[in-house]
Amino acid sequence: MIVHEILNESTKVLEAVGIPSARLDAEVLLAFCLSCDRLEFFKNPEMQLSLTQQAAFQKLIDRRLRWEPVAYITGRKNFWTFTLEVNKDVLIPRPDTEVIVEEVLDIAKKSEVAGIKILDIGTGSGAIAIAVASEIPHASVMATDISPAALEVARRNAESMELQNKIDFRHGDLLEPVEGVFDIIASNPPYIGAVEYKELPEGVRLFEPREALFAGKSGLEFYEKIIYQAADHLKKNGWLLLEIGATQQKDILRIMENSGFYDNIEMRRDYAGLPRVIKARRKVSG
Ligand code: SAH
């Protein structure tokens, strides 16, 4: 078979089970299978596939038909300006999370602190910590996670970008493994509540780590803990930045205000116009 035919055929099969990005997924998987760029298919639609190549591609399509996310099949995901290794032990980093990276960089740029200290709680693949470390040469970054397997992936990702000496990875529960104070604490913690968890798309619910998603009955468990624990680890006038679910803004603002630790509380929307990041400044007193 030739590329053009095999892509049309596999797109149809993926569409038939309801996969929304069928054509793109087929192209990405074929490019991965042939170790080439997707552009090759436009330049060369008549390219002939060997039987071995066809069989290997079919195996990838079969995995996608069972809703396995493309990033787990290929083992990689683009984030910020780089490509991260991902596997079933880490959440696949989402484009929305680039908003919190932008906010961290914005604060860091305005800061006059030499050797700015930044903490990423629940680092997963290392996405936020690595993006920040790659952009701010003078930053020292710490990143924590409760999952040793996720930390292994994050460490490998840092090494592949030669950032391992700039990021101190720590294993443990939220801020428990952390000592010292920071200029910025950022986190994209689990934030899916019990009802929403049941309603997640199959590809997410069946494949992504539950401990990266599930956050107790209300979905707010981690925010509450982080908001209180971070107060002890922020410099005066330091910033806490939290990625939030689109419907959680009110509840999280309430927790922040009730804590009495923060002022200058602001919300930033993502590029779809949904509430995505809350940032707040540690008060000088309180
Ligand atoms: N920051 C990454 C991953 C977000 S998923 C990204 O934006 O892509 C949330 C992460 O929090 C997961 O890696 C999960 O293992 C971690 N996590 C869950 N409970 C935790 C806890 N109690 N302490 C620290 N990390 C935790």
Short mmCIF file of C-alpha atoms and ligand atoms in Angstrom, two decimals:
data_model
loop_
_atom_site.label_atom_id
_atom_site.label_comp_id
_atom_site.label_asym_id
_atom_site.label_seq_id
_atom_site.Cartn_x
_atom_site.Cartn_y
_atom_site.Cartn_z
CA MET A 1 0.00 0.00 0.00
CA ILE A 2 1.02 3.59 -0.45
CA VAL A 3 1.07 6.31 2.22
CA HIS A 4 -1.94 8.15 0.85
CA GLU A 5 -4.15 5.03 0.95
CA ILE A 6 -3.02 3.78 4.29
CA LEU A 7 -3.64 7.18 5.90
CA ASN A 8 -7.13 7.42 4.42
CA GLU A 9 -7.98 3.93 5.53
CA SER A 10 -6.70 4.25 9.09
CA THR A 11 -8.38 7.65 9.46
CA LYS A 12 -11.72 6.04 8.62
CA VAL A 13 -11.21 3.24 11.14
CA LEU A 14 -10.31 5.71 13.89
CA GLU A 15 -13.25 7.96 13.02
CA ALA A 16 -15.60 5.00 13.17
CA VAL A 17 -14.93 4.53 16.90
CA GLY A 18 -15.33 8.26 17.52
CA ILE A 19 -11.73 9.42 17.85
CA PRO A 20 -11.94 13.18 17.24
CA SER A 21 -8.48 13.88 15.77
CA ALA A 22 -8.41 10.76 13.58
CA ARG A 23 -6.47 12.10 10.57
CA LEU A 24 -3.86 13.86 12.66
CA ASP A 25 -3.42 10.82 14.90
CA ALA A 26 -2.95 8.54 11.89
CA GLU A 27 -0.32 10.88 10.44
CA VAL A 28 1.55 11.25 13.75
CA LEU A 29 1.57 7.49 14.30
CA LEU A 30 2.72 6.75 10.75
CA ALA A 31 5.50 9.34 11.02
CA PHE A 32 6.57 7.77 14.32
CA CYS A 33 6.47 4.29 12.78
CA LEU A 34 8.61 5.34 9.80
CA SER A 35 10.86 7.66 11.86
CA CYS A 36 10.12 10.53 9.53
CA ASP A 37 8.42 13.91 9.65
CA ARG A 38 4.69 14.23 8.86
CA LEU A 39 5.62 16.63 6.07
CA GLU A 40 7.05 13.70 4.11
CA PHE A 41 3.51 12.47 3.52
CA PHE A 42 2.54 15.68 1.73
CA LYS A 43 5.69 15.71 -0.34
CA ASN A 44 5.51 12.04 -1.12
CA PRO A 45 1.94 10.62 -0.94
CA GLU A 46 2.78 7.79 -3.33
CA MET A 47 5.54 6.42 -1.07
CA GLN A 48 5.25 2.64 -0.85
CA LEU A 49 5.16 0.91 2.54
CA SER A 50 6.70 -2.53 3.02
CA LEU A 51 4.60 -5.28 4.56
CA THR A 52 6.67 -5.06 7.75
CA GLN A 53 6.04 -1.34 7.97
CA GLN A 54 2.32 -1.86 7.41
CA ALA A 55 2.16 -4.48 10.15
CA ALA A 56 4.04 -2.24 12.60
CA PHE A 57 1.72 0.68 11.82
CA GLN A 58 -1.35 -1.51 12.26
CA LYS A 59 -0.20 -2.36 15.80
CA LEU A 60 -0.03 1.35 16.66
CA ILE A 61 -3.48 1.99 15.20
CA ASP A 62 -4.86 -0.93 17.22
CA ARG A 63 -3.57 0.70 20.40
CA ARG A 64 -5.19 4.01 19.45
CA LEU A 65 -8.45 2.19 18.70
CA ARG A 66 -8.46 1.17 22.36
CA TRP A 67 -8.17 4.92 23.17
CA GLU A 68 -4.55 4.87 24.30
CA PRO A 69 -3.35 8.50 23.96
CA VAL A 70 -1.03 9.14 21.00
CA ALA A 71 1.63 10.58 23.35
CA TYR A 72 1.85 7.29 25.29
CA ILE A 73 2.12 5.32 22.05
CA THR A 74 4.95 7.48 20.72
CA GLY A 75 6.43 8.12 24.19
CA ARG A 76 6.74 11.83 23.62
CA LYS A 77 4.88 15.11 23.79
CA ASN A 78 5.76 18.62 22.69
CA PHE A 79 5.61 21.19 25.44
CA TRP A 80 6.78 24.81 25.41
CA THR A 81 9.81 24.82 23.05
CA PHE A 82 10.89 21.19 23.49
CA THR A 83 9.79 17.56 23.39
CA LEU A 84 9.32 15.59 26.61
CA GLU A 85 9.50 11.87 27.15
CA VAL A 86 6.21 10.64 28.61
CA ASN A 87 4.91 7.27 29.74
CA LYS A 88 1.97 5.91 31.72
CA ASP A 89 3.55 7.13 34.99
CA VAL A 90 3.11 10.79 34.11
CA LEU A 91 0.29 13.05 33.06
CA ILE A 92 0.65 14.10 29.44
CA PRO A 93 1.50 17.81 29.68
CA ARG A 94 -1.29 19.97 28.25
CA PRO A 95 -0.87 23.11 26.14
CA ASP A 96 -2.97 24.97 28.78
CA THR A 97 -0.14 24.48 31.25
CA GLU A 98 2.01 26.80 29.14
CA VAL A 99 -0.10 29.63 30.61
CA ILE A 100 1.36 29.05 34.10
CA VAL A 101 4.85 28.95 32.56
CA GLU A 102 4.18 32.34 30.92
CA GLU A 103 3.05 33.77 34.25
CA VAL A 104 6.13 32.46 36.09
CA LEU A 105 8.40 33.98 33.42
CA ASP A 106 6.55 37.26 33.58
CA ILE A 107 7.10 37.54 37.34
CA ALA A 108 10.71 36.35 37.05
CA LYS A 109 11.48 38.98 34.39
CA LYS A 110 10.19 41.79 36.60
CA SER A 111 12.05 40.50 39.64
CA GLU A 112 15.38 41.97 40.57
CA VAL A 113 16.43 38.96 42.62
CA ALA A 114 19.66 37.45 41.33
CA GLY A 115 19.42 33.66 41.49
CA ILE A 116 15.65 33.60 41.73
CA LYS A 117 14.29 30.49 43.51
CA ILE A 118 11.34 28.66 41.99
CA LEU A 119 9.45 25.59 43.24
CA ASP A 120 7.20 23.33 41.12
CA ILE A 121 4.92 21.08 43.19
CA GLY A 122 3.70 17.86 41.50
CA THR A 123 6.09 18.13 38.58
CA GLY A 124 5.00 14.98 36.70
CA SER A 125 7.03 14.83 33.48
CA GLY A 126 8.90 17.92 34.70
CA ALA A 127 7.08 20.17 32.23
CA ILE A 128 6.82 23.38 34.29
CA ALA A 129 10.17 23.05 36.08
CA ILE A 130 12.05 22.31 32.86
CA ALA A 131 10.39 25.12 30.89
CA VAL A 132 11.21 27.62 33.61
CA ALA A 133 14.78 26.36 34.07
CA SER A 134 15.36 26.48 30.33
CA GLU A 135 14.18 30.10 30.07
CA ILE A 136 15.73 31.70 33.17
CA PRO A 137 19.48 31.14 33.23
CA HIS A 138 19.94 32.43 36.79
CA ALA A 139 17.04 30.48 38.35
CA SER A 140 17.44 27.67 40.79
CA VAL A 141 14.51 25.31 40.55
CA MET A 142 13.18 22.65 42.90
CA ALA A 143 10.52 20.16 41.80
CA THR A 144 8.58 17.65 43.90
CA ASP A 145 6.31 14.70 43.22
CA ILE A 146 4.72 11.92 45.28
CA SER A 147 5.37 9.43 42.48
CA PRO A 148 8.94 8.03 42.30
CA ALA A 149 8.19 6.75 38.78
CA ALA A 150 7.15 10.22 37.61
CA LEU A 151 10.32 11.70 39.11
CA GLU A 152 12.43 9.25 37.09
CA VAL A 153 10.79 10.49 33.90
CA ALA A 154 11.23 14.13 34.98
CA ARG A 155 14.92 13.54 35.75
CA ARG A 156 15.50 11.96 32.35
CA ASN A 157 13.75 14.88 30.68
CA ALA A 158 15.94 17.35 32.57
CA GLU A 159 19.07 15.40 31.60
CA SER A 160 18.15 15.31 27.95
CA MET A 161 18.07 19.12 28.04
CA GLU A 162 21.23 19.32 30.17
CA LEU A 163 19.28 20.98 32.96
CA GLN A 164 19.83 18.32 35.61
CA ASN A 165 22.18 20.57 37.60
CA LYS A 166 19.63 23.36 37.73
CA ILE A 167 16.70 21.34 39.02
CA ASP A 168 16.63 19.70 42.44
CA PHE A 169 14.04 16.88 42.24
CA ARG A 170 12.55 15.78 45.56
CA HIS A 171 10.25 12.91 46.40
CA GLY A 172 7.38 13.42 48.83
CA ASP A 173 3.96 14.75 49.71
CA LEU A 174 3.43 18.34 48.48
CA LEU A 175 5.80 20.65 50.42
CA GLU A 176 6.90 18.04 52.95
CA PRO A 177 10.29 17.36 51.21
CA VAL A 178 10.96 21.08 50.77
CA GLU A 179 13.09 23.30 52.92
CA GLY A 180 13.85 26.99 52.46
CA VAL A 181 11.88 29.86 50.97
CA PHE A 182 11.13 30.66 47.34
CA ASP A 183 10.38 33.67 45.18
CA ILE A 184 7.80 31.72 43.19
CA ILE A 185 5.87 28.54 43.96
CA ALA A 186 3.96 27.09 40.99
CA SER A 187 1.77 24.03 40.81
CA ASN A 188 -0.56 22.20 38.48
CA PRO A 189 -1.85 19.72 41.05
CA PRO A 190 -4.50 17.04 40.56
CA TYR A 191 -7.87 18.81 40.45
CA ILE A 192 -10.56 16.42 39.26
CA GLY A 193 -13.42 15.77 41.70
CA ALA A 194 -15.26 12.47 42.15
CA VAL A 195 -18.17 13.27 39.81
CA GLU A 196 -15.93 14.74 37.07
CA TYR A 197 -13.56 11.78 37.31
CA LYS A 198 -16.29 9.39 36.18
CA GLU A 199 -17.06 11.69 33.25
CA LEU A 200 -13.50 12.01 31.95
CA PRO A 201 -12.89 10.91 28.34
CA GLU A 202 -11.91 7.24 28.20
CA GLY A 203 -8.42 7.98 26.92
CA VAL A 204 -7.73 10.02 30.05
CA ARG A 205 -9.54 7.87 32.62
CA LEU A 206 -8.21 4.52 31.45
CA PHE A 207 -4.62 5.55 30.69
CA GLU A 208 -3.43 8.58 32.62
CA PRO A 209 -2.34 8.08 36.26
CA ARG A 210 -5.23 8.42 38.69
CA GLU A 211 -2.94 10.05 41.25
CA ALA A 212 -2.14 12.80 38.74
CA LEU A 213 -5.83 13.62 38.26
CA PHE A 214 -7.99 12.73 41.23
CA ALA A 215 -8.28 15.28 44.01
CA GLY A 216 -10.86 13.99 46.50
CA LYS A 217 -14.60 14.41 46.41
CA SER A 218 -14.59 18.14 45.68
CA GLY A 219 -11.45 18.32 43.53
CA LEU A 220 -10.10 21.01 45.86
CA GLU A 221 -8.09 18.90 48.30
CA PHE A 222 -4.67 19.79 46.93
CA TYR A 223 -5.36 23.50 46.50
CA GLU A 224 -6.33 23.84 50.11
CA LYS A 225 -3.17 22.12 51.34
CA ILE A 226 -0.86 23.95 48.95
CA ILE A 227 -2.34 27.37 49.77
CA TYR A 228 -1.63 26.84 53.47
CA GLN A 229 1.69 24.97 53.18
CA ALA A 230 3.14 27.39 50.60
CA ALA A 231 2.72 30.31 52.99
CA ASP A 232 5.63 28.96 55.07
CA HIS A 233 7.89 28.60 52.01
CA LEU A 234 7.33 31.87 50.20
CA LYS A 235 9.46 34.94 50.68
CA LYS A 236 7.50 38.03 51.70
CA ASN A 237 6.03 39.37 48.45
CA GLY A 238 6.77 36.03 46.77
CA TRP A 239 4.16 34.60 44.41
CA LEU A 240 1.99 31.48 44.47
CA LEU A 241 0.69 30.38 41.05
CA LEU A 242 -1.88 27.64 40.67
CA GLU A 243 -3.29 26.08 37.53
CA ILE A 244 -7.01 25.55 38.09
CA GLY A 245 -9.95 23.77 36.52
CA ALA A 246 -12.25 26.09 34.57
CA THR A 247 -15.05 25.95 37.19
CA GLN A 248 -12.93 26.17 40.35
CA GLN A 249 -12.04 29.83 40.42
CA LYS A 250 -14.57 30.93 43.07
CA ASP A 251 -13.80 28.13 45.51
CA ILE A 252 -10.05 28.63 45.25
CA LEU A 253 -10.29 32.40 45.65
CA ARG A 254 -12.36 31.82 48.77
CA ILE A 255 -9.75 29.44 50.23
CA MET A 256 -6.99 31.93 49.46
CA GLU A 257 -8.82 34.86 50.98
CA ASN A 258 -9.82 32.89 54.06
CA SER A 259 -6.24 31.84 54.66
CA GLY A 260 -5.26 35.47 55.22
CA PHE A 261 -1.79 34.83 53.78
CA TYR A 262 -2.15 36.46 50.36
CA ASP A 263 -2.96 39.71 48.60
CA ASN A 264 -2.88 40.90 44.96
CA ILE A 265 -4.93 37.85 43.96
CA GLU A 266 -5.52 37.68 40.20
CA MET A 267 -6.88 35.24 37.64
CA ARG A 268 -5.47 34.64 34.17
CA ARG A 269 -7.47 33.02 31.37
CA ASP A 270 -6.15 30.50 28.84
CA TYR A 271 -6.31 30.96 25.08
CA ALA A 272 -9.79 29.41 24.98
CA GLY A 273 -10.93 32.19 27.34
CA LEU A 274 -11.36 29.91 30.37
CA PRO A 275 -10.05 30.68 33.88
CA ARG A 276 -6.73 28.83 34.07
CA VAL A 277 -4.24 30.32 36.54
CA ILE A 278 -4.66 32.05 39.86
CA LYS A 279 -1.74 34.03 41.18
CA ALA A 280 -1.41 35.60 44.58
CA ARG A 281 1.28 37.44 46.48
CA ARG A 282 2.44 36.39 49.93
CA LYS A 283 1.58 39.19 52.33
CA VAL A 284 4.37 40.85 54.22
CA SER A 285 2.56 40.15 57.48
CA GLY A 286 0.19 37.37 58.47
N1 SAH B 1 3.00 19.50 36.59
C1 SAH B 1 2.79 18.44 35.61
C2 SAH B 1 1.98 17.27 36.19
C3 SAH B 1 0.61 17.61 36.69
S1 SAH B 1 -0.29 16.17 37.24
C4 SAH B 1 2.10 19.04 34.40
O1 SAH B 1 1.58 20.15 34.51
O2 SAH B 1 2.05 18.40 33.35
C5 SAH B 1 -0.17 16.31 38.97
C6 SAH B 1 1.09 15.71 39.57
O3 SAH B 1 0.99 15.81 40.99
C7 SAH B 1 1.32 14.22 39.26
O4 SAH B 1 2.62 14.04 38.75
C8 SAH B 1 1.16 13.53 40.62
O5 SAH B 1 2.01 12.41 40.79
C9 SAH B 1 1.54 14.65 41.57
N2 SAH B 1 0.98 14.48 42.92
C10 SAH B 1 -0.20 13.93 43.28
N3 SAH B 1 -0.34 13.98 44.62
C11 SAH B 1 0.79 14.57 45.10
C12 SAH B 1 1.25 14.88 46.42
N4 SAH B 1 0.50 14.61 47.49
N5 SAH B 1 2.45 15.47 46.55
C13 SAH B 1 3.21 15.76 45.46
N6 SAH B 1 2.83 15.48 44.19
C14 SAH B 1 1.63 14.89 44.02
#
